Amino acid sequence: MKFAVQSRNDPQSNELMERAIGYLTDFGLELDEEKPDIVLSIGGDGTLLHAFHRYTHMLSEVAFVGIHTGHLGFYADWQPNDIEKLVISIAKGEYRISEYPLLEVTVNYRDSEESFTYLALNESTVKSSEVTLVMDVVLNGRRFERFRGDGLCVSTPSGSTAYNKALGGAILHPSLEALQLTEMASINNRVFRTVGSSLVLPSHHHCLLKPVKAEDFMVTVDHVQLLHKNVKSIEYRVAKEKVRFARYKAFPFWQRVHDSFIDSDLKD
Ligand code: NAP
């Protein structure tokens, strides 16, 4: 089995990375950054997002596992003290794969036939580069509303606990193949109206955002932020691809949510 390691690059994560590489190679596993079977992310969720984007071209072949040295570590199953246990489990190859849905983001341009497609593990957001964001929200080909406000956030189920949660969106279990569209400070009064609630779309639906006047937008895909010029539309759908996590022990999603947002010590 081949493995790669993504570190947050702080002293603790780098020390753990050196130990993990040493132990795993002692067990006969091969360090291969190009074609790993397992990617060990040592850091926080930000580190896992970097690892994910590094291997988006081979998601069906690779499985991720996180060791938590970040602040929250929503995606990480393991604490630094458990590194020996984790290494032995990896060496034994006894793991279960847990697959989570992803978001496909396609940006189309006015002046070109070319479009760019990205995959998001957490979410994609759209904001205007200067003024209030004004965009038509089109669901399955029908205009649903004209949005005016700070921006829009489209999240995956596992990303629903990240930016989406801060915006008041719902937390979705990742067994639901869905995307969630959440508003950022919409303008709502007698003149302008939006639905105001987050919308959860199933995998056979899609959402198109069409600029009304402005053409330049800040679009994020997870931690990556890019200015897109002359935008004709931005299309969101549940991706065909999924992210795979290697699970060496049970850590149910709702426990993960509890430990991240309520209290890290479960009391009965
Ligand atoms: P960052 O500012 O370092 O991270 C933001 C925080 O979000 C960190 O505490 C991170 O946990 C946590 N986080 C990431 N994914 C999560 C998930 N799926 N569930 C729960 N918490 C999660 O930025 P970054 O490291 O570059 O990460 C980019 C992410 O930041 C974006 O995908 C977006 O979701 C999030 N973000 C959140 C807000 C907000 O909440 N208002 C605003 C902008 C961006 P760790 O400490 O373990 O890394």
PDB file of C-alpha atoms and ligand atoms in Angstrom:
ATOM      1  CA  MET A   1       0.000   0.000   0.000  1.00  0.00           C
ATOM      2  CA  LYS A   2       1.200   3.520  -0.847  1.00  0.00           C
ATOM      3  CA  PHE A   3       0.659   6.599   1.262  1.00  0.00           C
ATOM      4  CA  ALA A   4       1.213  10.365   1.223  1.00  0.00           C
ATOM      5  CA  VAL A   5       1.161  12.907   4.042  1.00  0.00           C
ATOM      6  CA  GLN A   6      -0.105  16.491   4.004  1.00  0.00           C
ATOM      7  CA  SER A   7       1.069  18.523   7.007  1.00  0.00           C
ATOM      8  CA  ARG A   8      -0.204  21.878   8.275  1.00  0.00           C
ATOM      9  CA  ASN A   9       3.475  22.742   8.408  1.00  0.00           C
ATOM     10  CA  ASP A  10       3.671  23.793  12.042  1.00  0.00           C
ATOM     11  CA  PRO A  11       6.260  22.135  14.330  1.00  0.00           C
ATOM     12  CA  GLN A  12       3.781  19.686  15.949  1.00  0.00           C
ATOM     13  CA  SER A  13       2.283  18.577  12.623  1.00  0.00           C
ATOM     14  CA  ASN A  14       5.715  18.243  11.009  1.00  0.00           C
ATOM     15  CA  GLU A  15       6.994  16.154  13.927  1.00  0.00           C
ATOM     16  CA  LEU A  16       3.947  13.880  13.660  1.00  0.00           C
ATOM     17  CA  MET A  17       4.454  13.659   9.897  1.00  0.00           C
ATOM     18  CA  GLU A  18       8.081  12.488  10.377  1.00  0.00           C
ATOM     19  CA  ARG A  19       6.944   9.886  12.925  1.00  0.00           C
ATOM     20  CA  ALA A  20       4.093   8.658  10.711  1.00  0.00           C
ATOM     21  CA  ILE A  21       6.398   8.322   7.692  1.00  0.00           C
ATOM     22  CA  GLY A  22       8.981   6.440   9.820  1.00  0.00           C
ATOM     23  CA  TYR A  23       6.445   4.022  11.318  1.00  0.00           C
ATOM     24  CA  LEU A  24       4.602   3.380   8.049  1.00  0.00           C
ATOM     25  CA  THR A  25       7.767   2.704   6.048  1.00  0.00           C
ATOM     26  CA  ASP A  26       8.937   0.362   8.875  1.00  0.00           C
ATOM     27  CA  PHE A  27       5.677  -1.534   8.324  1.00  0.00           C
ATOM     28  CA  GLY A  28       6.581  -1.871   4.626  1.00  0.00           C
ATOM     29  CA  LEU A  29       4.294   0.816   3.224  1.00  0.00           C
ATOM     30  CA  GLU A  30       5.654   2.996   0.435  1.00  0.00           C
ATOM     31  CA  LEU A  31       5.700   6.799   0.533  1.00  0.00           C
ATOM     32  CA  ASP A  32       4.332   7.918  -2.855  1.00  0.00           C
ATOM     33  CA  GLU A  33       3.165  11.525  -3.224  1.00  0.00           C
ATOM     34  CA  GLU A  34       2.060  10.960  -6.827  1.00  0.00           C
ATOM     35  CA  LYS A  35      -0.186   7.903  -6.554  1.00  0.00           C
ATOM     36  CA  PRO A  36      -1.062   7.213  -2.920  1.00  0.00           C
ATOM     37  CA  ASP A  37      -3.839   4.878  -1.774  1.00  0.00           C
ATOM     38  CA  ILE A  38      -4.105   6.672   1.576  1.00  0.00           C
ATOM     39  CA  VAL A  39      -3.512  10.382   2.246  1.00  0.00           C
ATOM     40  CA  LEU A  40      -2.817  11.290   5.848  1.00  0.00           C
ATOM     41  CA  SER A  41      -3.761  14.869   6.632  1.00  0.00           C
ATOM     42  CA  ILE A  42      -2.059  16.188   9.773  1.00  0.00           C
ATOM     43  CA  GLY A  43      -3.490  19.552  10.821  1.00  0.00           C
ATOM     44  CA  GLY A  44      -6.962  21.043  10.759  1.00  0.00           C
ATOM     45  CA  ASP A  45      -9.802  21.033   8.289  1.00  0.00           C
ATOM     46  CA  GLY A  46      -7.853  23.597   6.258  1.00  0.00           C
ATOM     47  CA  THR A  47      -5.080  21.000   5.821  1.00  0.00           C
ATOM     48  CA  LEU A  48      -7.609  18.385   4.739  1.00  0.00           C
ATOM     49  CA  LEU A  49      -9.039  20.843   2.188  1.00  0.00           C
ATOM     50  CA  HIS A  50      -5.521  21.341   0.776  1.00  0.00           C
ATOM     51  CA  ALA A  51      -4.984  17.554   0.637  1.00  0.00           C
ATOM     52  CA  PHE A  52      -8.339  17.090  -1.097  1.00  0.00           C
ATOM     53  CA  HIS A  53      -7.541  19.698  -3.773  1.00  0.00           C
ATOM     54  CA  ARG A  54      -4.122  18.175  -4.353  1.00  0.00           C
ATOM     55  CA  TYR A  55      -5.698  14.835  -5.272  1.00  0.00           C
ATOM     56  CA  THR A  56      -8.994  15.843  -6.955  1.00  0.00           C
ATOM     57  CA  HIS A  57      -7.760  14.228 -10.196  1.00  0.00           C
ATOM     58  CA  MET A  58      -7.755  10.750  -8.566  1.00  0.00           C
ATOM     59  CA  LEU A  59     -10.587  10.777  -6.019  1.00  0.00           C
ATOM     60  CA  SER A  60     -11.798   7.280  -6.871  1.00  0.00           C
ATOM     61  CA  GLU A  61      -8.363   5.833  -6.044  1.00  0.00           C
ATOM     62  CA  VAL A  62      -7.435   7.699  -2.901  1.00  0.00           C
ATOM     63  CA  ALA A  63      -8.846   7.702   0.662  1.00  0.00           C
ATOM     64  CA  PHE A  64      -8.223  10.438   3.239  1.00  0.00           C
ATOM     65  CA  VAL A  65      -7.668  10.158   6.974  1.00  0.00           C
ATOM     66  CA  GLY A  66      -7.109  13.101   9.316  1.00  0.00           C
ATOM     67  CA  ILE A  67      -5.024  13.559  12.464  1.00  0.00           C
ATOM     68  CA  HIS A  68      -6.183  16.591  14.350  1.00  0.00           C
ATOM     69  CA  THR A  69      -3.679  19.315  15.260  1.00  0.00           C
ATOM     70  CA  GLY A  70      -5.855  22.223  14.060  1.00  0.00           C
ATOM     71  CA  HIS A  71      -8.436  24.248  15.932  1.00  0.00           C
ATOM     72  CA  LEU A  72     -11.571  22.292  15.081  1.00  0.00           C
ATOM     73  CA  GLY A  73     -10.702  19.219  13.008  1.00  0.00           C
ATOM     74  CA  PHE A  74     -14.222  18.389  11.894  1.00  0.00           C
ATOM     75  CA  TYR A  75     -12.956  15.972   9.241  1.00  0.00           C
ATOM     76  CA  ALA A  76     -10.221  14.432  11.444  1.00  0.00           C
ATOM     77  CA  ASP A  77     -10.896  11.167  13.294  1.00  0.00           C
ATOM     78  CA  TRP A  78      -7.622  10.908  15.216  1.00  0.00           C
ATOM     79  CA  GLN A  79      -5.817  12.787  17.982  1.00  0.00           C
ATOM     80  CA  PRO A  80      -1.994  13.141  17.926  1.00  0.00           C
ATOM     81  CA  ASN A  81      -1.631  10.722  20.903  1.00  0.00           C
ATOM     82  CA  ASP A  82      -3.289   7.978  18.846  1.00  0.00           C
ATOM     83  CA  ILE A  83      -0.709   8.037  16.057  1.00  0.00           C
ATOM     84  CA  GLU A  84       0.725   4.579  16.884  1.00  0.00           C
ATOM     85  CA  LYS A  85      -2.772   3.051  16.919  1.00  0.00           C
ATOM     86  CA  LEU A  86      -3.588   4.702  13.595  1.00  0.00           C
ATOM     87  CA  VAL A  87      -0.349   3.545  11.963  1.00  0.00           C
ATOM     88  CA  ILE A  88      -0.945  -0.072  13.069  1.00  0.00           C
ATOM     89  CA  SER A  89      -4.510   0.094  11.692  1.00  0.00           C
ATOM     90  CA  ILE A  90      -3.246   1.510   8.366  1.00  0.00           C
ATOM     91  CA  ALA A  91      -0.549  -1.181   8.168  1.00  0.00           C
ATOM     92  CA  LYS A  92      -3.149  -3.913   8.805  1.00  0.00           C
ATOM     93  CA  GLY A  93      -5.244  -2.388   6.009  1.00  0.00           C
ATOM     94  CA  GLU A  94      -8.444  -2.875   8.014  1.00  0.00           C
ATOM     95  CA  TYR A  95     -10.573   0.093   7.129  1.00  0.00           C
ATOM     96  CA  ARG A  96     -14.009   0.943   5.920  1.00  0.00           C
ATOM     97  CA  ILE A  97     -14.583   3.561   3.226  1.00  0.00           C
ATOM     98  CA  SER A  98     -17.030   6.325   3.948  1.00  0.00           C
ATOM     99  CA  GLU A  99     -18.033   8.369   0.900  1.00  0.00           C
ATOM    100  CA  TYR A 100     -19.322  11.950   1.068  1.00  0.00           C
ATOM    101  CA  PRO A 101     -20.952  13.965  -1.750  1.00  0.00           C
ATOM    102  CA  LEU A 102     -19.134  16.843  -3.421  1.00  0.00           C
ATOM    103  CA  LEU A 103     -20.227  19.994  -5.224  1.00  0.00           C
ATOM    104  CA  GLU A 104     -19.515  20.614  -8.913  1.00  0.00           C
ATOM    105  CA  VAL A 105     -19.035  24.278  -9.808  1.00  0.00           C
ATOM    106  CA  THR A 106     -18.924  25.427 -13.438  1.00  0.00           C
ATOM    107  CA  VAL A 107     -18.149  29.029 -14.349  1.00  0.00           C
ATOM    108  CA  ASN A 108     -19.215  30.106 -17.865  1.00  0.00           C
ATOM    109  CA  TYR A 109     -17.943  33.311 -19.504  1.00  0.00           C
ATOM    110  CA  ARG A 110     -19.540  35.820 -21.899  1.00  0.00           C
ATOM    111  CA  ASP A 111     -16.551  36.198 -24.162  1.00  0.00           C
ATOM    112  CA  SER A 112     -15.501  32.594 -24.457  1.00  0.00           C
ATOM    113  CA  GLU A 113     -16.812  29.123 -25.149  1.00  0.00           C
ATOM    114  CA  GLU A 114     -14.444  27.876 -22.490  1.00  0.00           C
ATOM    115  CA  SER A 115     -15.775  27.170 -19.005  1.00  0.00           C
ATOM    116  CA  PHE A 116     -14.012  26.091 -15.825  1.00  0.00           C
ATOM    117  CA  THR A 117     -15.226  23.291 -13.594  1.00  0.00           C
ATOM    118  CA  TYR A 118     -14.149  22.806  -9.984  1.00  0.00           C
ATOM    119  CA  LEU A 119     -14.969  20.352  -7.197  1.00  0.00           C
ATOM    120  CA  ALA A 120     -15.669  21.605  -3.677  1.00  0.00           C
ATOM    121  CA  LEU A 121     -15.490  19.555  -0.492  1.00  0.00           C
ATOM    122  CA  ASN A 122     -17.038  22.278   1.708  1.00  0.00           C
ATOM    123  CA  GLU A 123     -18.652  24.959  -0.417  1.00  0.00           C
ATOM    124  CA  SER A 124     -18.458  27.599  -3.105  1.00  0.00           C
ATOM    125  CA  THR A 125     -19.411  31.210  -2.446  1.00  0.00           C
ATOM    126  CA  VAL A 126     -20.113  34.067  -4.845  1.00  0.00           C
ATOM    127  CA  LYS A 127     -19.696  37.719  -3.951  1.00  0.00           C
ATOM    128  CA  SER A 128     -19.593  40.801  -6.081  1.00  0.00           C
ATOM    129  CA  SER A 129     -16.123  42.249  -6.525  1.00  0.00           C
ATOM    130  CA  GLU A 130     -17.349  45.775  -5.614  1.00  0.00           C
ATOM    131  CA  VAL A 131     -21.090  46.406  -5.230  1.00  0.00           C
ATOM    132  CA  THR A 132     -24.097  44.484  -3.873  1.00  0.00           C
ATOM    133  CA  LEU A 133     -24.372  41.080  -5.489  1.00  0.00           C
ATOM    134  CA  VAL A 134     -27.370  40.968  -7.824  1.00  0.00           C
ATOM    135  CA  MET A 135     -27.992  37.594  -9.422  1.00  0.00           C
ATOM    136  CA  ASP A 136     -30.922  35.633 -10.723  1.00  0.00           C
ATOM    137  CA  VAL A 137     -31.214  32.269  -9.047  1.00  0.00           C
ATOM    138  CA  VAL A 138     -32.425  29.737 -11.622  1.00  0.00           C
ATOM    139  CA  LEU A 139     -33.500  26.302 -10.395  1.00  0.00           C
ATOM    140  CA  ASN A 140     -33.752  23.541 -13.008  1.00  0.00           C
ATOM    141  CA  GLY A 141     -34.052  26.111 -15.805  1.00  0.00           C
ATOM    142  CA  ARG A 142     -36.731  28.318 -14.139  1.00  0.00           C
ATOM    143  CA  ARG A 143     -36.014  31.673 -12.574  1.00  0.00           C
ATOM    144  CA  PHE A 144     -36.721  31.331  -8.858  1.00  0.00           C
ATOM    145  CA  GLU A 145     -35.760  34.766  -7.523  1.00  0.00           C
ATOM    146  CA  ARG A 146     -33.562  37.793  -8.050  1.00  0.00           C
ATOM    147  CA  PHE A 147     -31.073  37.834  -5.169  1.00  0.00           C
ATOM    148  CA  ARG A 148     -29.651  41.090  -3.832  1.00  0.00           C
ATOM    149  CA  GLY A 149     -27.283  41.009  -0.924  1.00  0.00           C
ATOM    150  CA  ASP A 150     -23.747  40.218   0.196  1.00  0.00           C
ATOM    151  CA  GLY A 151     -23.460  36.866  -1.517  1.00  0.00           C
ATOM    152  CA  LEU A 152     -24.575  33.277  -1.911  1.00  0.00           C
ATOM    153  CA  CYS A 153     -23.076  30.118  -0.465  1.00  0.00           C
ATOM    154  CA  VAL A 154     -23.597  26.671  -1.979  1.00  0.00           C
ATOM    155  CA  SER A 155     -22.411  23.904   0.305  1.00  0.00           C
ATOM    156  CA  THR A 156     -21.996  20.148   0.368  1.00  0.00           C
ATOM    157  CA  PRO A 157     -23.505  18.114   3.248  1.00  0.00           C
ATOM    158  CA  SER A 158     -20.115  17.766   4.989  1.00  0.00           C
ATOM    159  CA  GLY A 159     -19.406  21.454   4.324  1.00  0.00           C
ATOM    160  CA  SER A 160     -22.760  22.397   5.869  1.00  0.00           C
ATOM    161  CA  THR A 161     -21.015  22.629   9.266  1.00  0.00           C
ATOM    162  CA  ALA A 162     -18.520  25.193   7.931  1.00  0.00           C
ATOM    163  CA  TYR A 163     -19.350  28.600   6.351  1.00  0.00           C
ATOM    164  CA  ASN A 164     -22.955  27.509   5.709  1.00  0.00           C
ATOM    165  CA  LYS A 165     -23.528  26.982   9.433  1.00  0.00           C
ATOM    166  CA  ALA A 166     -22.221  30.456  10.240  1.00  0.00           C
ATOM    167  CA  LEU A 167     -24.795  31.819   7.762  1.00  0.00           C
ATOM    168  CA  GLY A 168     -27.661  30.036   9.548  1.00  0.00           C
ATOM    169  CA  GLY A 169     -27.952  27.128   7.095  1.00  0.00           C
ATOM    170  CA  ALA A 170     -28.987  23.643   8.195  1.00  0.00           C
ATOM    171  CA  ILE A 171     -26.577  20.816   8.955  1.00  0.00           C
ATOM    172  CA  LEU A 172     -27.075  18.003   6.432  1.00  0.00           C
ATOM    173  CA  HIS A 173     -26.062  14.406   6.999  1.00  0.00           C
ATOM    174  CA  PRO A 174     -23.542  13.394   4.275  1.00  0.00           C
ATOM    175  CA  SER A 175     -25.605  10.354   3.307  1.00  0.00           C
ATOM    176  CA  LEU A 176     -27.936  12.884   1.653  1.00  0.00           C
ATOM    177  CA  GLU A 177     -26.820  13.515  -1.906  1.00  0.00           C
ATOM    178  CA  ALA A 178     -27.715  17.169  -1.949  1.00  0.00           C
ATOM    179  CA  LEU A 179     -26.461  20.724  -2.118  1.00  0.00           C
ATOM    180  CA  GLN A 180     -27.571  23.641   0.018  1.00  0.00           C
ATOM    181  CA  LEU A 181     -27.987  27.233  -1.187  1.00  0.00           C
ATOM    182  CA  THR A 182     -27.738  29.764   1.641  1.00  0.00           C
ATOM    183  CA  GLU A 183     -28.040  33.533   1.532  1.00  0.00           C
ATOM    184  CA  MET A 184     -25.560  36.044   2.885  1.00  0.00           C
ATOM    185  CA  ALA A 185     -27.422  39.111   4.155  1.00  0.00           C
ATOM    186  CA  SER A 186     -30.106  39.402   1.475  1.00  0.00           C
ATOM    187  CA  ILE A 187     -31.869  42.733   0.982  1.00  0.00           C
ATOM    188  CA  ASN A 188     -35.504  42.137   1.869  1.00  0.00           C
ATOM    189  CA  ASN A 189     -38.115  44.900   1.931  1.00  0.00           C
ATOM    190  CA  ARG A 190     -41.240  46.026   0.042  1.00  0.00           C
ATOM    191  CA  VAL A 191     -39.270  46.323  -3.164  1.00  0.00           C
ATOM    192  CA  PHE A 192     -36.794  43.463  -3.098  1.00  0.00           C
ATOM    193  CA  ARG A 193     -37.663  39.940  -2.012  1.00  0.00           C
ATOM    194  CA  THR A 194     -35.868  36.630  -1.658  1.00  0.00           C
ATOM    195  CA  VAL A 195     -37.085  33.418  -0.058  1.00  0.00           C
ATOM    196  CA  GLY A 196     -34.875  34.001   2.990  1.00  0.00           C
ATOM    197  CA  SER A 197     -34.480  30.296   3.853  1.00  0.00           C
ATOM    198  CA  SER A 198     -31.750  27.925   2.768  1.00  0.00           C
ATOM    199  CA  LEU A 199     -32.756  25.655  -0.103  1.00  0.00           C
ATOM    200  CA  VAL A 200     -31.697  22.007  -0.152  1.00  0.00           C
ATOM    201  CA  LEU A 201     -31.562  20.558  -3.671  1.00  0.00           C
ATOM    202  CA  PRO A 202     -31.392  16.827  -4.475  1.00  0.00           C
ATOM    203  CA  SER A 203     -28.784  15.401  -6.807  1.00  0.00           C
ATOM    204  CA  HIS A 204     -31.009  15.472  -9.909  1.00  0.00           C
ATOM    205  CA  HIS A 205     -31.617  19.232  -9.554  1.00  0.00           C
ATOM    206  CA  HIS A 206     -29.279  22.041 -10.457  1.00  0.00           C
ATOM    207  CA  CYS A 207     -28.897  25.691  -9.681  1.00  0.00           C
ATOM    208  CA  LEU A 208     -27.696  28.405 -12.042  1.00  0.00           C
ATOM    209  CA  LEU A 209     -26.669  31.883 -10.890  1.00  0.00           C
ATOM    210  CA  LYS A 210     -26.990  34.512 -13.638  1.00  0.00           C
ATOM    211  CA  PRO A 211     -25.498  37.986 -13.206  1.00  0.00           C
ATOM    212  CA  VAL A 212     -27.926  40.833 -13.765  1.00  0.00           C
ATOM    213  CA  LYS A 213     -25.523  43.742 -14.424  1.00  0.00           C
ATOM    214  CA  ALA A 214     -22.061  43.246 -13.006  1.00  0.00           C
ATOM    215  CA  GLU A 215     -19.866  40.664 -14.660  1.00  0.00           C
ATOM    216  CA  ASP A 216     -16.932  40.303 -12.280  1.00  0.00           C
ATOM    217  CA  PHE A 217     -17.294  38.115  -9.202  1.00  0.00           C
ATOM    218  CA  MET A 218     -15.221  36.718  -6.370  1.00  0.00           C
ATOM    219  CA  VAL A 219     -15.857  32.995  -6.417  1.00  0.00           C
ATOM    220  CA  THR A 220     -14.500  30.736  -3.697  1.00  0.00           C
ATOM    221  CA  VAL A 221     -14.115  26.989  -3.897  1.00  0.00           C
ATOM    222  CA  ASP A 222     -13.272  25.890  -0.343  1.00  0.00           C
ATOM    223  CA  HIS A 223     -10.143  27.880   0.660  1.00  0.00           C
ATOM    224  CA  VAL A 224      -9.398  29.003  -2.918  1.00  0.00           C
ATOM    225  CA  GLN A 225     -10.638  32.452  -3.924  1.00  0.00           C
ATOM    226  CA  LEU A 226     -10.517  33.702  -7.523  1.00  0.00           C
ATOM    227  CA  LEU A 227     -11.774  36.810  -9.316  1.00  0.00           C
ATOM    228  CA  HIS A 228     -13.719  35.718 -12.410  1.00  0.00           C
ATOM    229  CA  LYS A 229     -14.293  38.354 -15.102  1.00  0.00           C
ATOM    230  CA  ASN A 230     -17.057  38.499 -17.736  1.00  0.00           C
ATOM    231  CA  VAL A 231     -19.089  35.814 -16.027  1.00  0.00           C
ATOM    232  CA  LYS A 232     -22.156  34.605 -17.940  1.00  0.00           C
ATOM    233  CA  SER A 233     -23.358  32.113 -15.328  1.00  0.00           C
ATOM    234  CA  ILE A 234     -22.231  29.870 -12.507  1.00  0.00           C
ATOM    235  CA  GLU A 235     -23.745  26.424 -12.357  1.00  0.00           C
ATOM    236  CA  TYR A 236     -23.959  24.210  -9.281  1.00  0.00           C
ATOM    237  CA  ARG A 237     -24.889  20.546  -9.048  1.00  0.00           C
ATOM    238  CA  VAL A 238     -24.062  17.543  -6.891  1.00  0.00           C
ATOM    239  CA  ALA A 239     -20.899  16.083  -8.418  1.00  0.00           C
ATOM    240  CA  LYS A 240     -20.633  12.571  -9.834  1.00  0.00           C
ATOM    241  CA  GLU A 241     -17.364  12.202  -7.915  1.00  0.00           C
ATOM    242  CA  LYS A 242     -17.283  11.557  -4.175  1.00  0.00           C
ATOM    243  CA  VAL A 243     -14.615  12.012  -1.558  1.00  0.00           C
ATOM    244  CA  ARG A 244     -13.553   8.818   0.240  1.00  0.00           C
ATOM    245  CA  PHE A 245     -12.530   8.745   3.885  1.00  0.00           C
ATOM    246  CA  ALA A 246     -10.706   5.739   5.360  1.00  0.00           C
ATOM    247  CA  ARG A 247     -12.412   4.893   8.657  1.00  0.00           C
ATOM    248  CA  TYR A 248     -10.463   2.767  11.105  1.00  0.00           C
ATOM    249  CA  LYS A 249     -12.977   3.229  13.909  1.00  0.00           C
ATOM    250  CA  ALA A 250     -16.582   4.338  14.231  1.00  0.00           C
ATOM    251  CA  PHE A 251     -17.080   8.095  14.511  1.00  0.00           C
ATOM    252  CA  PRO A 252     -20.692   8.783  13.541  1.00  0.00           C
ATOM    253  CA  PHE A 253     -21.474  12.104  11.859  1.00  0.00           C
ATOM    254  CA  TRP A 254     -23.768  13.374  14.624  1.00  0.00           C
ATOM    255  CA  GLN A 255     -21.118  12.607  17.226  1.00  0.00           C
ATOM    256  CA  ARG A 256     -18.652  14.554  15.090  1.00  0.00           C
ATOM    257  CA  VAL A 257     -21.131  17.473  15.074  1.00  0.00           C
ATOM    258  CA  HIS A 258     -21.677  17.164  18.829  1.00  0.00           C
ATOM    259  CA  ASP A 259     -17.964  17.066  19.605  1.00  0.00           C
ATOM    260  CA  SER A 260     -17.238  20.019  17.309  1.00  0.00           C
ATOM    261  CA  PHE A 261     -20.038  22.345  18.334  1.00  0.00           C
ATOM    262  CA  ILE A 262     -21.521  21.279  21.679  1.00  0.00           C
ATOM    263  CA  ASP A 263     -18.894  19.678  23.863  1.00  0.00           C
ATOM    264  CA  SER A 264     -15.944  17.422  23.137  1.00  0.00           C
ATOM    265  CA  ASP A 265     -16.582  15.170  26.205  1.00  0.00           C
ATOM    266  CA  LEU A 266     -19.655  13.043  25.693  1.00  0.00           C
ATOM    267  CA  LYS A 267     -21.566  12.777  28.949  1.00  0.00           C
ATOM    268  CA  ASP A 268     -24.395  10.251  29.293  1.00  0.00           C
TER     269      ASP A 268
HETATM  270  P1  NAP B   1      -9.846  29.160   8.041  1.00  0.00           P
HETATM  271  O1  NAP B   1     -10.343  30.548   8.237  1.00  0.00           O
HETATM  272  O2  NAP B   1      -8.524  28.795   8.583  1.00  0.00           O
HETATM  273  O3  NAP B   1     -10.919  28.071   8.589  1.00  0.00           O
HETATM  274  C1  NAP B   1     -12.130  28.423   9.010  1.00  0.00           C
HETATM  275  C2  NAP B   1     -12.616  27.451  10.091  1.00  0.00           C
HETATM  276  O4  NAP B   1     -13.541  26.542   9.471  1.00  0.00           O
HETATM  277  C3  NAP B   1     -11.540  26.600  10.790  1.00  0.00           C
HETATM  278  O5  NAP B   1     -11.799  26.595  12.171  1.00  0.00           O
HETATM  279  C4  NAP B   1     -11.766  25.232  10.178  1.00  0.00           C
HETATM  280  O6  NAP B   1     -11.371  24.166  11.057  1.00  0.00           O
HETATM  281  C5  NAP B   1     -13.262  25.244   9.998  1.00  0.00           C
HETATM  282  N1  NAP B   1     -13.800  24.271   9.031  1.00  0.00           N
HETATM  283  C6  NAP B   1     -13.370  23.972   7.783  1.00  0.00           C
HETATM  284  N2  NAP B   1     -14.129  23.031   7.225  1.00  0.00           N
HETATM  285  C7  NAP B   1     -15.081  22.699   8.147  1.00  0.00           C
HETATM  286  C8  NAP B   1     -16.161  21.791   8.144  1.00  0.00           C
HETATM  287  N3  NAP B   1     -16.460  21.038   7.088  1.00  0.00           N
HETATM  288  N4  NAP B   1     -16.949  21.750   9.251  1.00  0.00           N
HETATM  289  C9  NAP B   1     -16.707  22.516  10.313  1.00  0.00           C
HETATM  290  N5  NAP B   1     -15.688  23.411  10.356  1.00  0.00           N
HETATM  291  C10 NAP B   1     -14.877  23.494   9.296  1.00  0.00           C
HETATM  292  O7  NAP B   1      -9.907  28.866   6.498  1.00  0.00           O
HETATM  293  P2  NAP B   1      -9.348  27.628   5.692  1.00  0.00           P
HETATM  294  O8  NAP B   1      -8.573  26.741   6.626  1.00  0.00           O
HETATM  295  O9  NAP B   1      -8.722  28.150   4.470  1.00  0.00           O
HETATM  296  O10 NAP B   1     -10.711  26.893   5.339  1.00  0.00           O
HETATM  297  C11 NAP B   1     -11.575  27.394   4.362  1.00  0.00           C
HETATM  298  C12 NAP B   1     -12.938  27.198   4.914  1.00  0.00           C
HETATM  299  O11 NAP B   1     -13.191  28.216   5.862  1.00  0.00           O
HETATM  300  C13 NAP B   1     -14.029  27.353   3.892  1.00  0.00           C
HETATM  301  O12 NAP B   1     -14.291  26.159   3.216  1.00  0.00           O
HETATM  302  C14 NAP B   1     -15.198  27.835   4.733  1.00  0.00           C
HETATM  303  O13 NAP B   1     -16.083  26.785   5.054  1.00  0.00           O
HETATM  304  C15 NAP B   1     -14.583  28.329   6.024  1.00  0.00           C
HETATM  305  N6  NAP B   1     -15.002  29.707   6.240  1.00  0.00           N
HETATM  306  C16 NAP B   1     -15.843  29.930   7.278  1.00  0.00           C
HETATM  307  C17 NAP B   1     -16.317  31.208   7.502  1.00  0.00           C
HETATM  308  C18 NAP B   1     -17.249  31.418   8.654  1.00  0.00           C
HETATM  309  O14 NAP B   1     -17.513  30.446   9.390  1.00  0.00           O
HETATM  310  N7  NAP B   1     -17.774  32.618   8.818  1.00  0.00           N
HETATM  311  C19 NAP B   1     -15.928  32.269   6.688  1.00  0.00           C
HETATM  312  C20 NAP B   1     -15.073  32.006   5.630  1.00  0.00           C
HETATM  313  C21 NAP B   1     -14.607  30.696   5.404  1.00  0.00           C
HETATM  314  P3  NAP B   1      -9.808  23.897  11.457  1.00  0.00           P
HETATM  315  O15 NAP B   1      -9.522  24.846  12.548  1.00  0.00           O
HETATM  316  O16 NAP B   1      -9.771  22.473  11.897  1.00  0.00           O
HETATM  317  O17 NAP B   1      -8.974  24.152  10.228  1.00  0.00           O
END
